[in-house]
mmCIF file with all atom_site columns, C-alpha atoms in Angstrom:
data_model
loop_
_atom_site.group_PDB
_atom_site.id
_atom_site.type_symbol
_atom_site.label_atom_id
_atom_site.label_alt_id
_atom_site.label_comp_id
_atom_site.label_asym_id
_atom_site.label_entity_id
_atom_site.label_seq_id
_atom_site.pdbx_PDB_ins_code
_atom_site.Cartn_x
_atom_site.Cartn_y
_atom_site.Cartn_z
_atom_site.occupancy
_atom_site.B_iso_or_equiv
_atom_site.pdbx_formal_charge
_atom_site.auth_seq_id
_atom_site.auth_comp_id
_atom_site.auth_asym_id
_atom_site.auth_atom_id
_atom_site.pdbx_PDB_model_num
ATOM 1   C CA . UNK A 1 1   ? 0.000   0.000   0.000   1.00 67.00 ? 3   UNK A CA 1
ATOM 2   C CA . UNK A 1 2   ? 1.186   3.506   -0.778  1.00 68.00 ? 4   UNK A CA 1
ATOM 3   C CA . UNK A 1 3   ? 2.033   5.466   2.365   1.00 86.00 ? 5   UNK A CA 1
ATOM 4   C CA . UNK A 1 4   ? 1.483   9.046   3.372   1.00 92.00 ? 6   UNK A CA 1
ATOM 5   C CA . UNK A 1 5   ? 3.762   11.242  5.480   1.00 94.00 ? 7   UNK A CA 1
ATOM 6   C CA . UNK A 1 6   ? 2.547   14.264  7.409   1.00 96.00 ? 8   UNK A CA 1
ATOM 7   C CA . UNK A 1 7   ? 4.094   16.547  10.033  1.00 96.00 ? 9   UNK A CA 1
ATOM 8   C CA . UNK A 1 8   ? 3.210   15.427  13.546  1.00 96.00 ? 10  UNK A CA 1
ATOM 9   C CA . UNK A 1 9   ? 1.813   18.795  14.559  1.00 97.00 ? 11  UNK A CA 1
ATOM 10  C CA . UNK A 1 10  ? 1.132   22.321  13.343  1.00 97.00 ? 12  UNK A CA 1
ATOM 11  C CA . UNK A 1 11  ? -0.126  25.480  14.979  1.00 97.00 ? 13  UNK A CA 1
ATOM 12  C CA . UNK A 1 12  ? -2.163  28.358  13.678  1.00 96.00 ? 14  UNK A CA 1
ATOM 13  C CA . UNK A 1 13  ? -3.912  31.462  14.895  1.00 96.00 ? 15  UNK A CA 1
ATOM 14  C CA . UNK A 1 14  ? -7.622  31.923  14.541  1.00 97.00 ? 16  UNK A CA 1
ATOM 15  C CA . UNK A 1 15  ? -8.771  33.626  11.328  1.00 96.00 ? 17  UNK A CA 1
ATOM 16  C CA . UNK A 1 16  ? -5.484  32.829  9.566   1.00 96.00 ? 18  UNK A CA 1
ATOM 17  C CA . UNK A 1 17  ? -5.041  30.392  6.679   1.00 95.00 ? 19  UNK A CA 1
ATOM 18  C CA . UNK A 1 18  ? -3.559  26.966  7.387   1.00 97.00 ? 20  UNK A CA 1
ATOM 19  C CA . UNK A 1 19  ? -1.646  24.822  4.916   1.00 98.00 ? 21  UNK A CA 1
ATOM 20  C CA . UNK A 1 20  ? -1.384  21.171  5.918   1.00 98.00 ? 22  UNK A CA 1
ATOM 21  C CA . UNK A 1 21  ? 1.106   19.225  3.768   1.00 97.00 ? 23  UNK A CA 1
ATOM 22  C CA . UNK A 1 22  ? 1.145   15.539  2.893   1.00 97.00 ? 24  UNK A CA 1
ATOM 23  C CA . UNK A 1 23  ? 3.724   13.518  0.996   1.00 96.00 ? 25  UNK A CA 1
ATOM 24  C CA . UNK A 1 24  ? 2.681   10.411  -0.917  1.00 93.00 ? 26  UNK A CA 1
ATOM 25  C CA . UNK A 1 25  ? 5.615   9.715   -3.179  1.00 92.00 ? 27  UNK A CA 1
ATOM 26  C CA . UNK A 1 26  ? 4.562   6.119   -3.962  1.00 89.00 ? 28  UNK A CA 1
ATOM 27  C CA . UNK A 1 27  ? 1.017   7.028   -5.015  1.00 90.00 ? 29  UNK A CA 1
ATOM 28  C CA . UNK A 1 28  ? -0.312  4.976   -7.901  1.00 87.00 ? 30  UNK A CA 1
ATOM 29  C CA . UNK A 1 29  ? -2.167  6.319   -10.888 1.00 87.00 ? 31  UNK A CA 1
ATOM 30  C CA . UNK A 1 30  ? -5.555  5.157   -9.617  1.00 85.00 ? 32  UNK A CA 1
ATOM 31  C CA . UNK A 1 31  ? -5.189  6.413   -6.027  1.00 88.00 ? 33  UNK A CA 1
ATOM 32  C CA . UNK A 1 32  ? -7.424  9.228   -4.911  1.00 90.00 ? 34  UNK A CA 1
ATOM 33  C CA . UNK A 1 33  ? -6.181  11.585  -2.190  1.00 93.00 ? 35  UNK A CA 1
ATOM 34  C CA . UNK A 1 34  ? -8.635  11.924  0.670   1.00 94.00 ? 36  UNK A CA 1
ATOM 35  C CA . UNK A 1 35  ? -8.484  14.153  3.720   1.00 96.00 ? 37  UNK A CA 1
ATOM 36  C CA . UNK A 1 36  ? -10.317 13.440  6.923   1.00 97.00 ? 38  UNK A CA 1
ATOM 37  C CA . UNK A 1 37  ? -10.185 15.082  10.325  1.00 97.00 ? 39  UNK A CA 1
ATOM 38  C CA . UNK A 1 38  ? -10.897 13.666  13.730  1.00 96.00 ? 40  UNK A CA 1
ATOM 39  C CA . UNK A 1 39  ? -12.014 15.603  16.761  1.00 94.00 ? 41  UNK A CA 1
ATOM 40  C CA . UNK A 1 40  ? -11.531 14.141  20.239  1.00 88.00 ? 42  UNK A CA 1
ATOM 41  C CA . UNK A 1 41  ? -13.889 11.265  21.026  1.00 85.00 ? 43  UNK A CA 1
ATOM 42  C CA . UNK A 1 42  ? -15.345 11.257  17.513  1.00 91.00 ? 44  UNK A CA 1
ATOM 43  C CA . UNK A 1 43  ? -14.912 9.242   14.364  1.00 94.00 ? 45  UNK A CA 1
ATOM 44  C CA . UNK A 1 44  ? -13.048 10.765  11.414  1.00 95.00 ? 46  UNK A CA 1
ATOM 45  C CA . UNK A 1 45  ? -14.974 13.299  9.369   1.00 95.00 ? 47  UNK A CA 1
ATOM 46  C CA . UNK A 1 46  ? -14.635 13.597  5.586   1.00 94.00 ? 48  UNK A CA 1
ATOM 47  C CA . UNK A 1 47  ? -13.108 16.886  4.446   1.00 96.00 ? 49  UNK A CA 1
ATOM 48  C CA . UNK A 1 48  ? -12.243 16.695  0.766   1.00 95.00 ? 50  UNK A CA 1
ATOM 49  C CA . UNK A 1 49  ? -10.790 14.458  -1.921  1.00 93.00 ? 51  UNK A CA 1
ATOM 50  C CA . UNK A 1 50  ? -9.219  14.725  -5.352  1.00 92.00 ? 52  UNK A CA 1
ATOM 51  C CA . UNK A 1 51  ? -7.386  12.828  -8.058  1.00 92.00 ? 53  UNK A CA 1
ATOM 52  C CA . UNK A 1 52  ? -5.327  15.247  -10.136 1.00 92.00 ? 54  UNK A CA 1
ATOM 53  C CA . UNK A 1 53  ? -6.906  18.680  -10.174 1.00 90.00 ? 55  UNK A CA 1
ATOM 54  C CA . UNK A 1 54  ? -7.206  21.109  -7.293  1.00 92.00 ? 56  UNK A CA 1
ATOM 55  C CA . UNK A 1 55  ? -10.540 20.907  -5.517  1.00 93.00 ? 57  UNK A CA 1
ATOM 56  C CA . UNK A 1 56  ? -12.607 23.297  -3.432  1.00 93.00 ? 58  UNK A CA 1
ATOM 57  C CA . UNK A 1 57  ? -15.574 22.747  -1.179  1.00 91.00 ? 59  UNK A CA 1
ATOM 58  C CA . UNK A 1 58  ? -17.217 24.624  1.649   1.00 89.00 ? 60  UNK A CA 1
ATOM 59  C CA . UNK A 1 59  ? -14.794 23.238  4.201   1.00 88.00 ? 61  UNK A CA 1
ATOM 60  C CA . UNK A 1 60  ? -11.426 23.497  2.504   1.00 95.00 ? 62  UNK A CA 1
ATOM 61  C CA . UNK A 1 61  ? -9.332  23.447  -0.642  1.00 97.00 ? 63  UNK A CA 1
ATOM 62  C CA . UNK A 1 62  ? -7.055  20.678  -1.838  1.00 97.00 ? 64  UNK A CA 1
ATOM 63  C CA . UNK A 1 63  ? -3.982  21.515  -3.865  1.00 97.00 ? 65  UNK A CA 1
ATOM 64  C CA . UNK A 1 64  ? -2.378  18.540  -5.622  1.00 97.00 ? 66  UNK A CA 1
ATOM 65  C CA . UNK A 1 65  ? 1.142   18.714  -7.012  1.00 96.00 ? 67  UNK A CA 1
ATOM 66  C CA . UNK A 1 66  ? 1.537   18.146  -10.713 1.00 95.00 ? 68  UNK A CA 1
ATOM 67  C CA . UNK A 1 67  ? 3.429   14.884  -10.148 1.00 95.00 ? 69  UNK A CA 1
ATOM 68  C CA . UNK A 1 68  ? 0.831   13.890  -7.491  1.00 95.00 ? 70  UNK A CA 1
ATOM 69  C CA . UNK A 1 69  ? 3.558   13.028  -5.012  1.00 95.00 ? 71  UNK A CA 1
ATOM 70  C CA . UNK A 1 70  ? 2.345   15.590  -2.537  1.00 96.00 ? 72  UNK A CA 1
ATOM 71  C CA . UNK A 1 71  ? -0.768  17.543  -1.660  1.00 97.00 ? 73  UNK A CA 1
ATOM 72  C CA . UNK A 1 72  ? -1.787  20.373  0.640   1.00 98.00 ? 74  UNK A CA 1
ATOM 73  C CA . UNK A 1 73  ? -5.028  20.848  2.505   1.00 98.00 ? 75  UNK A CA 1
ATOM 74  C CA . UNK A 1 74  ? -5.859  24.520  2.842   1.00 98.00 ? 76  UNK A CA 1
ATOM 75  C CA . UNK A 1 75  ? -8.156  25.871  5.532   1.00 97.00 ? 77  UNK A CA 1
ATOM 76  C CA . UNK A 1 76  ? -8.763  29.431  4.438   1.00 94.00 ? 78  UNK A CA 1
ATOM 77  C CA . UNK A 1 77  ? -9.636  30.892  7.836   1.00 95.00 ? 79  UNK A CA 1
ATOM 78  C CA . UNK A 1 78  ? -8.959  28.651  10.784  1.00 96.00 ? 80  UNK A CA 1
ATOM 79  C CA . UNK A 1 79  ? -11.418 28.642  13.665  1.00 96.00 ? 81  UNK A CA 1
ATOM 80  C CA . UNK A 1 80  ? -11.151 27.040  17.060  1.00 96.00 ? 82  UNK A CA 1
ATOM 81  C CA . UNK A 1 81  ? -13.499 24.319  15.816  1.00 94.00 ? 83  UNK A CA 1
ATOM 82  C CA . UNK A 1 82  ? -10.895 23.322  13.230  1.00 96.00 ? 84  UNK A CA 1
ATOM 83  C CA . UNK A 1 83  ? -8.551  22.053  15.948  1.00 97.00 ? 85  UNK A CA 1
ATOM 84  C CA . UNK A 1 84  ? -8.328  18.325  15.220  1.00 97.00 ? 86  UNK A CA 1
ATOM 85  C CA . UNK A 1 85  ? -6.104  15.567  13.878  1.00 97.00 ? 87  UNK A CA 1
ATOM 86  C CA . UNK A 1 86  ? -5.991  15.800  10.093  1.00 98.00 ? 88  UNK A CA 1
ATOM 87  C CA . UNK A 1 87  ? -5.376  12.645  8.097   1.00 96.00 ? 89  UNK A CA 1
ATOM 88  C CA . UNK A 1 88  ? -4.227  12.441  4.532   1.00 95.00 ? 90  UNK A CA 1
ATOM 89  C CA . UNK A 1 89  ? -5.200  9.083   3.081   1.00 92.00 ? 91  UNK A CA 1
ATOM 90  C CA . UNK A 1 90  ? -5.113  7.284   -0.217  1.00 89.00 ? 92  UNK A CA 1
ATOM 91  C CA . UNK A 1 91  ? -7.945  5.253   -1.692  1.00 85.00 ? 93  UNK A CA 1
ATOM 92  C CA . UNK A 1 92  ? -7.280  3.107   -4.704  1.00 75.00 ? 94  UNK A CA 1
ATOM 93  C CA . UNK A 1 93  ? -9.967  3.014   -7.341  1.00 62.00 ? 95  UNK A CA 1
ATOM 94  C CA . UNK A 1 94  ? -10.041 -0.766  -7.214  1.00 65.00 ? 96  UNK A CA 1
ATOM 95  C CA . UNK A 1 95  ? -9.429  -1.136  -3.468  1.00 73.00 ? 97  UNK A CA 1
ATOM 96  C CA . UNK A 1 96  ? -12.989 -1.236  -2.263  1.00 74.00 ? 98  UNK A CA 1
ATOM 97  C CA . UNK A 1 97  ? -13.786 0.527   0.972   1.00 81.00 ? 99  UNK A CA 1
ATOM 98  C CA . UNK A 1 98  ? -10.177 0.775   2.094   1.00 85.00 ? 100 UNK A CA 1
ATOM 99  C CA . UNK A 1 99  ? -8.550  3.996   3.178   1.00 86.00 ? 101 UNK A CA 1
ATOM 100 C CA . UNK A 1 100 ? -4.852  3.879   4.049   1.00 85.00 ? 102 UNK A CA 1
ATOM 101 C CA . UNK A 1 101 ? -4.191  6.432   6.760   1.00 87.00 ? 103 UNK A CA 1
ATOM 102 C CA . UNK A 1 102 ? -0.936  8.033   7.786   1.00 84.00 ? 104 UNK A CA 1
ATOM 103 C CA . UNK A 1 103 ? -0.145  9.150   11.319  1.00 90.00 ? 105 UNK A CA 1
ATOM 104 C CA . UNK A 1 104 ? -1.977  12.452  10.933  1.00 95.00 ? 106 UNK A CA 1
ATOM 105 C CA . UNK A 1 105 ? -1.203  16.060  11.850  1.00 97.00 ? 107 UNK A CA 1
ATOM 106 C CA . UNK A 1 106 ? -2.421  17.495  15.138  1.00 97.00 ? 108 UNK A CA 1
ATOM 107 C CA . UNK A 1 107 ? -3.614  21.027  14.370  1.00 97.00 ? 109 UNK A CA 1
ATOM 108 C CA . UNK A 1 108 ? -3.719  23.471  17.265  1.00 97.00 ? 110 UNK A CA 1
ATOM 109 C CA . UNK A 1 109 ? -5.569  26.741  16.702  1.00 97.00 ? 111 UNK A CA 1
ATOM 110 C CA . UNK A 1 110 ? -4.807  29.644  19.042  1.00 97.00 ? 112 UNK A CA 1
ATOM 111 C CA . UNK A 1 111 ? -7.424  32.303  19.764  1.00 95.00 ? 113 UNK A CA 1
ATOM 112 C CA . UNK B 2 1   ? -30.268 11.674  6.943   1.00 69.00 ? 22  UNK B CA 1
ATOM 113 C CA . UNK B 2 2   ? -29.198 9.964   10.114  1.00 81.00 ? 23  UNK B CA 1
ATOM 114 C CA . UNK B 2 3   ? -25.486 9.287   10.384  1.00 93.00 ? 24  UNK B CA 1
ATOM 115 C CA . UNK B 2 4   ? -23.672 6.037   10.969  1.00 97.00 ? 25  UNK B CA 1
ATOM 116 C CA . UNK B 2 5   ? -24.544 4.525   14.323  1.00 97.00 ? 26  UNK B CA 1
ATOM 117 C CA . UNK B 2 6   ? -22.498 2.032   16.297  1.00 97.00 ? 27  UNK B CA 1
ATOM 118 C CA . UNK B 2 7   ? -23.484 -0.004  19.320  1.00 97.00 ? 28  UNK B CA 1
ATOM 119 C CA . UNK B 2 8   ? -22.426 -0.360  21.983  1.00 97.00 ? 29  UNK B CA 1
ATOM 120 C CA . UNK B 2 9   ? -20.323 2.758   22.479  1.00 96.00 ? 30  UNK B CA 1
ATOM 121 C CA . UNK B 2 10  ? -18.246 1.252   25.263  1.00 97.00 ? 31  UNK B CA 1
ATOM 122 C CA . UNK B 2 11  ? -17.444 -2.331  26.124  1.00 97.00 ? 32  UNK B CA 1
ATOM 123 C CA . UNK B 2 12  ? -15.274 -4.039  28.717  1.00 98.00 ? 33  UNK B CA 1
ATOM 124 C CA . UNK B 2 13  ? -14.331 -7.658  28.252  1.00 98.00 ? 34  UNK B CA 1
ATOM 125 C CA . UNK B 2 14  ? -11.762 -10.061 29.673  1.00 97.00 ? 35  UNK B CA 1
ATOM 126 C CA . UNK B 2 15  ? -9.119  -12.011 27.820  1.00 98.00 ? 36  UNK B CA 1
ATOM 127 C CA . UNK B 2 16  ? -10.427 -15.091 26.043  1.00 97.00 ? 37  UNK B CA 1
ATOM 128 C CA . UNK B 2 17  ? -13.959 -13.798 25.651  1.00 98.00 ? 38  UNK B CA 1
ATOM 129 C CA . UNK B 2 18  ? -15.538 -12.878 22.349  1.00 98.00 ? 39  UNK B CA 1
ATOM 130 C CA . UNK B 2 19  ? -17.324 -9.693  21.364  1.00 98.00 ? 40  UNK B CA 1
ATOM 131 C CA . UNK B 2 20  ? -19.753 -8.557  18.677  1.00 98.00 ? 41  UNK B CA 1
ATOM 132 C CA . UNK B 2 21  ? -19.979 -4.945  17.551  1.00 98.00 ? 42  UNK B CA 1
ATOM 133 C CA . UNK B 2 22  ? -22.797 -3.543  15.457  1.00 98.00 ? 43  UNK B CA 1
ATOM 134 C CA . UNK B 2 23  ? -22.942 -0.836  12.803  1.00 98.00 ? 44  UNK B CA 1
ATOM 135 C CA . UNK B 2 24  ? -25.916 0.731   11.030  1.00 98.00 ? 45  UNK B CA 1
ATOM 136 C CA . UNK B 2 25  ? -24.898 2.606   7.884   1.00 97.00 ? 46  UNK B CA 1
ATOM 137 C CA . UNK B 2 26  ? -26.379 5.746   6.407   1.00 95.00 ? 47  UNK B CA 1
ATOM 138 C CA . UNK B 2 27  ? -29.579 4.951   4.542   1.00 93.00 ? 48  UNK B CA 1
ATOM 139 C CA . UNK B 2 28  ? -28.810 4.059   0.952   1.00 90.00 ? 49  UNK B CA 1
ATOM 140 C CA . UNK B 2 29  ? -25.152 3.213   1.561   1.00 92.00 ? 50  UNK B CA 1
ATOM 141 C CA . UNK B 2 30  ? -24.383 -0.364  0.673   1.00 91.00 ? 51  UNK B CA 1
ATOM 142 C CA . UNK B 2 31  ? -20.701 -0.464  1.573   1.00 93.00 ? 52  UNK B CA 1
ATOM 143 C CA . UNK B 2 32  ? -19.540 -0.798  5.175   1.00 96.00 ? 53  UNK B CA 1
ATOM 144 C CA . UNK B 2 33  ? -15.895 -0.722  6.239   1.00 96.00 ? 54  UNK B CA 1
ATOM 145 C CA . UNK B 2 34  ? -14.384 -1.427  9.628   1.00 97.00 ? 55  UNK B CA 1
ATOM 146 C CA . UNK B 2 35  ? -11.229 0.069   11.126  1.00 97.00 ? 56  UNK B CA 1
ATOM 147 C CA . UNK B 2 36  ? -9.244  -0.404  14.309  1.00 98.00 ? 57  UNK B CA 1
ATOM 148 C CA . UNK B 2 37  ? -7.674  2.664   15.900  1.00 96.00 ? 58  UNK B CA 1
ATOM 149 C CA . UNK B 2 38  ? -4.938  2.394   18.528  1.00 95.00 ? 59  UNK B CA 1
ATOM 150 C CA . UNK B 2 39  ? -2.388  4.938   19.775  1.00 91.00 ? 60  UNK B CA 1
ATOM 151 C CA . UNK B 2 40  ? 0.483   2.803   18.516  1.00 88.00 ? 61  UNK B CA 1
ATOM 152 C CA . UNK B 2 41  ? -0.769  1.656   15.121  1.00 90.00 ? 62  UNK B CA 1
ATOM 153 C CA . UNK B 2 42  ? -3.164  4.434   14.228  1.00 90.00 ? 63  UNK B CA 1
ATOM 154 C CA . UNK B 2 43  ? -6.107  3.735   11.940  1.00 93.00 ? 64  UNK B CA 1
ATOM 155 C CA . UNK B 2 44  ? -5.942  0.316   10.311  1.00 94.00 ? 65  UNK B CA 1
ATOM 156 C CA . UNK B 2 45  ? -8.397  -1.181  7.852   1.00 94.00 ? 66  UNK B CA 1
ATOM 157 C CA . UNK B 2 46  ? -10.042 -4.418  8.931   1.00 96.00 ? 67  UNK B CA 1
ATOM 158 C CA . UNK B 2 47  ? -12.481 -5.322  6.139   1.00 95.00 ? 68  UNK B CA 1
ATOM 159 C CA . UNK B 2 48  ? -15.214 -4.057  3.848   1.00 94.00 ? 69  UNK B CA 1
ATOM 160 C CA . UNK B 2 49  ? -18.589 -5.490  2.959   1.00 95.00 ? 70  UNK B CA 1
ATOM 161 C CA . UNK B 2 50  ? -20.870 -4.706  0.051   1.00 92.00 ? 71  UNK B CA 1
ATOM 162 C CA . UNK B 2 51  ? -24.189 -6.411  -0.581  1.00 91.00 ? 72  UNK B CA 1
ATOM 163 C CA . UNK B 2 52  ? -23.453 -9.018  2.097   1.00 94.00 ? 73  UNK B CA 1
ATOM 164 C CA . UNK B 2 53  ? -20.104 -9.963  0.515   1.00 94.00 ? 74  UNK B CA 1
ATOM 165 C CA . UNK B 2 54  ? -16.658 -9.245  1.857   1.00 94.00 ? 75  UNK B CA 1
ATOM 166 C CA . UNK B 2 55  ? -14.820 -7.455  -0.933  1.00 91.00 ? 76  UNK B CA 1
ATOM 167 C CA . UNK B 2 56  ? -11.666 -6.388  0.835   1.00 91.00 ? 77  UNK B CA 1
ATOM 168 C CA . UNK B 2 57  ? -9.712  -7.458  3.879   1.00 93.00 ? 78  UNK B CA 1
ATOM 169 C CA . UNK B 2 58  ? -6.832  -6.001  5.860   1.00 93.00 ? 79  UNK B CA 1
ATOM 170 C CA . UNK B 2 59  ? -3.979  -7.779  7.595   1.00 94.00 ? 80  UNK B CA 1
ATOM 171 C CA . UNK B 2 60  ? -5.653  -8.989  10.743  1.00 96.00 ? 81  UNK B CA 1
ATOM 172 C CA . UNK B 2 61  ? -5.806  -12.514 12.159  1.00 96.00 ? 82  UNK B CA 1
ATOM 173 C CA . UNK B 2 62  ? -8.785  -14.747 11.583  1.00 96.00 ? 83  UNK B CA 1
ATOM 174 C CA . UNK B 2 63  ? -10.079 -13.946 15.068  1.00 97.00 ? 84  UNK B CA 1
ATOM 175 C CA . UNK B 2 64  ? -11.494 -10.814 13.475  1.00 98.00 ? 85  UNK B CA 1
ATOM 176 C CA . UNK B 2 65  ? -14.512 -11.497 11.320  1.00 97.00 ? 86  UNK B CA 1
ATOM 177 C CA . UNK B 2 66  ? -17.537 -9.674  10.075  1.00 97.00 ? 87  UNK B CA 1
ATOM 178 C CA . UNK B 2 67  ? -20.745 -9.961  8.180   1.00 97.00 ? 88  UNK B CA 1
ATOM 179 C CA . UNK B 2 68  ? -23.326 -7.802  6.525   1.00 97.00 ? 89  UNK B CA 1
ATOM 180 C CA . UNK B 2 69  ? -27.062 -8.261  6.427   1.00 96.00 ? 90  UNK B CA 1
ATOM 181 C CA . UNK B 2 70  ? -29.503 -7.629  3.606   1.00 95.00 ? 91  UNK B CA 1
ATOM 182 C CA . UNK B 2 71  ? -30.406 -4.229  5.076   1.00 93.00 ? 92  UNK B CA 1
ATOM 183 C CA . UNK B 2 72  ? -26.681 -3.274  4.919   1.00 94.00 ? 93  UNK B CA 1
ATOM 184 C CA . UNK B 2 73  ? -26.251 -3.348  8.687   1.00 97.00 ? 94  UNK B CA 1
ATOM 185 C CA . UNK B 2 74  ? -22.979 -4.939  9.646   1.00 98.00 ? 95  UNK B CA 1
ATOM 186 C CA . UNK B 2 75  ? -21.456 -6.698  12.610  1.00 98.00 ? 96  UNK B CA 1
ATOM 187 C CA . UNK B 2 76  ? -17.879 -7.505  13.436  1.00 98.00 ? 97  UNK B CA 1
ATOM 188 C CA . UNK B 2 77  ? -16.802 -10.217 15.826  1.00 98.00 ? 98  UNK B CA 1
ATOM 189 C CA . UNK B 2 78  ? -13.561 -10.700 17.680  1.00 98.00 ? 99  UNK B CA 1
ATOM 190 C CA . UNK B 2 79  ? -13.027 -14.101 19.253  1.00 96.00 ? 100 UNK B CA 1
ATOM 191 C CA . UNK B 2 80  ? -10.545 -15.106 21.942  1.00 97.00 ? 101 UNK B CA 1
ATOM 192 C CA . UNK B 2 81  ? -9.861  -11.533 22.942  1.00 98.00 ? 102 UNK B CA 1
ATOM 193 C CA . UNK B 2 82  ? -6.299  -10.446 23.701  1.00 97.00 ? 103 UNK B CA 1
ATOM 194 C CA . UNK B 2 83  ? -5.113  -7.419  25.633  1.00 97.00 ? 104 UNK B CA 1
ATOM 195 C CA . UNK B 2 84  ? -3.838  -5.922  22.382  1.00 96.00 ? 105 UNK B CA 1
ATOM 196 C CA . UNK B 2 85  ? -7.354  -5.881  20.966  1.00 97.00 ? 106 UNK B CA 1
ATOM 197 C CA . UNK B 2 86  ? -8.176  -2.924  23.205  1.00 97.00 ? 107 UNK B CA 1
ATOM 198 C CA . UNK B 2 87  ? -8.939  -0.163  20.725  1.00 97.00 ? 108 UNK B CA 1
ATOM 199 C CA . UNK B 2 88  ? -11.514 2.120   19.188  1.00 97.00 ? 109 UNK B CA 1
ATOM 200 C CA . UNK B 2 89  ? -13.378 0.210   16.480  1.00 98.00 ? 110 UNK B CA 1
ATOM 201 C CA . UNK B 2 90  ? -14.781 2.441   13.791  1.00 98.00 ? 111 UNK B CA 1
ATOM 202 C CA . UNK B 2 91  ? -17.357 1.665   11.179  1.00 97.00 ? 112 UNK B CA 1
ATOM 203 C CA . UNK B 2 92  ? -17.763 3.710   8.015   1.00 97.00 ? 113 UNK B CA 1
ATOM 204 C CA . UNK B 2 93  ? -20.400 3.552   5.339   1.00 96.00 ? 114 UNK B CA 1
ATOM 205 C CA . UNK B 2 94  ? -19.817 4.830   1.861   1.00 91.00 ? 115 UNK B CA 1
ATOM 206 C CA . UNK B 2 95  ? -21.054 5.280   -1.643  1.00 81.00 ? 116 UNK B CA 1
ATOM 207 C CA . UNK B 2 96  ? -18.994 5.283   -4.817  1.00 75.00 ? 117 UNK B CA 1
ATOM 208 C CA . UNK B 2 97  ? -19.149 8.639   -6.557  1.00 71.00 ? 118 UNK B CA 1
ATOM 209 C CA . UNK B 2 98  ? -19.139 9.237   -10.316 1.00 69.00 ? 119 UNK B CA 1
ATOM 210 C CA . UNK B 2 99  ? -15.378 9.599   -10.223 1.00 69.00 ? 120 UNK B CA 1
ATOM 211 C CA . UNK B 2 100 ? -14.995 6.067   -8.922  1.00 69.00 ? 121 UNK B CA 1
ATOM 212 C CA . UNK B 2 101 ? -13.850 6.625   -5.351  1.00 76.00 ? 122 UNK B CA 1
ATOM 213 C CA . UNK B 2 102 ? -15.571 5.937   -2.053  1.00 79.00 ? 123 UNK B CA 1
ATOM 214 C CA . UNK B 2 103 ? -16.408 8.805   0.279   1.00 87.00 ? 124 UNK B CA 1
ATOM 215 C CA . UNK B 2 104 ? -16.603 7.293   3.730   1.00 92.00 ? 125 UNK B CA 1
ATOM 216 C CA . UNK B 2 105 ? -18.732 8.495   6.607   1.00 94.00 ? 126 UNK B CA 1
ATOM 217 C CA . UNK B 2 106 ? -17.633 7.280   10.001  1.00 96.00 ? 127 UNK B CA 1
ATOM 218 C CA . UNK B 2 107 ? -19.581 6.432   13.107  1.00 97.00 ? 128 UNK B CA 1
ATOM 219 C CA . UNK B 2 108 ? -18.502 7.485   16.608  1.00 96.00 ? 129 UNK B CA 1
ATOM 220 C CA . UNK B 2 109 ? -16.826 4.153   17.257  1.00 97.00 ? 130 UNK B CA 1
ATOM 221 C CA . UNK B 2 110 ? -17.001 1.465   19.921  1.00 97.00 ? 131 UNK B CA 1
ATOM 222 C CA . UNK B 2 111 ? -14.356 1.716   22.615  1.00 97.00 ? 132 UNK B CA 1
ATOM 223 C CA . UNK B 2 112 ? -13.341 -1.858  23.540  1.00 98.00 ? 133 UNK B CA 1
ATOM 224 C CA . UNK B 2 113 ? -11.261 -2.470  26.643  1.00 98.00 ? 134 UNK B CA 1
ATOM 225 C CA . UNK B 2 114 ? -9.868  -5.941  27.243  1.00 98.00 ? 135 UNK B CA 1
ATOM 226 C CA . UNK B 2 115 ? -8.787  -6.706  30.815  1.00 97.00 ? 136 UNK B CA 1
#
């Protein structure tokens, strides 16, 4: 399985943008890049996903490198509610129902 | 729509016992995946079921098994519990989007403690 590598922790101030990086140098051509976040005592929550092109939704933006070996989750204006563990994961198009998670990044947001 | 529900939320068992965990997916979702989350190993995929058939399986011993019913509800069973089975067990239901990938929606998990 392709692996993902993320920084263990990052900090941000409220109302500022946050860029969370992820390396996935062994990604295969059919792997989608998914981001999830997990708040304490909850299950992971879907944030965004993409294959090759950059993606935007109401929660965040996903920037994917041209060679697809890395990606960045962008939170445009961090709030205290965004403090969570953020996971970058890969999901193969033919690997049914399986997400491969990395160790995640603990995001701390300061008021 | 109601989210993914898991029962029970907390469970305490002793070594050697067996346990059954239940998951009700989001209405209309036919795929259910199970994950184990521990501080040391993180989130690890156990298996996935679709239309009552196991389509994918992770690297766990045979003590871990599951099944899915015709209404898409799923159960997982762990037999002969070991101390190392203490973990948060997460269930996720999903649908395959037009692009061909599964967006998974997770339940709150069942916290299993083995004494």
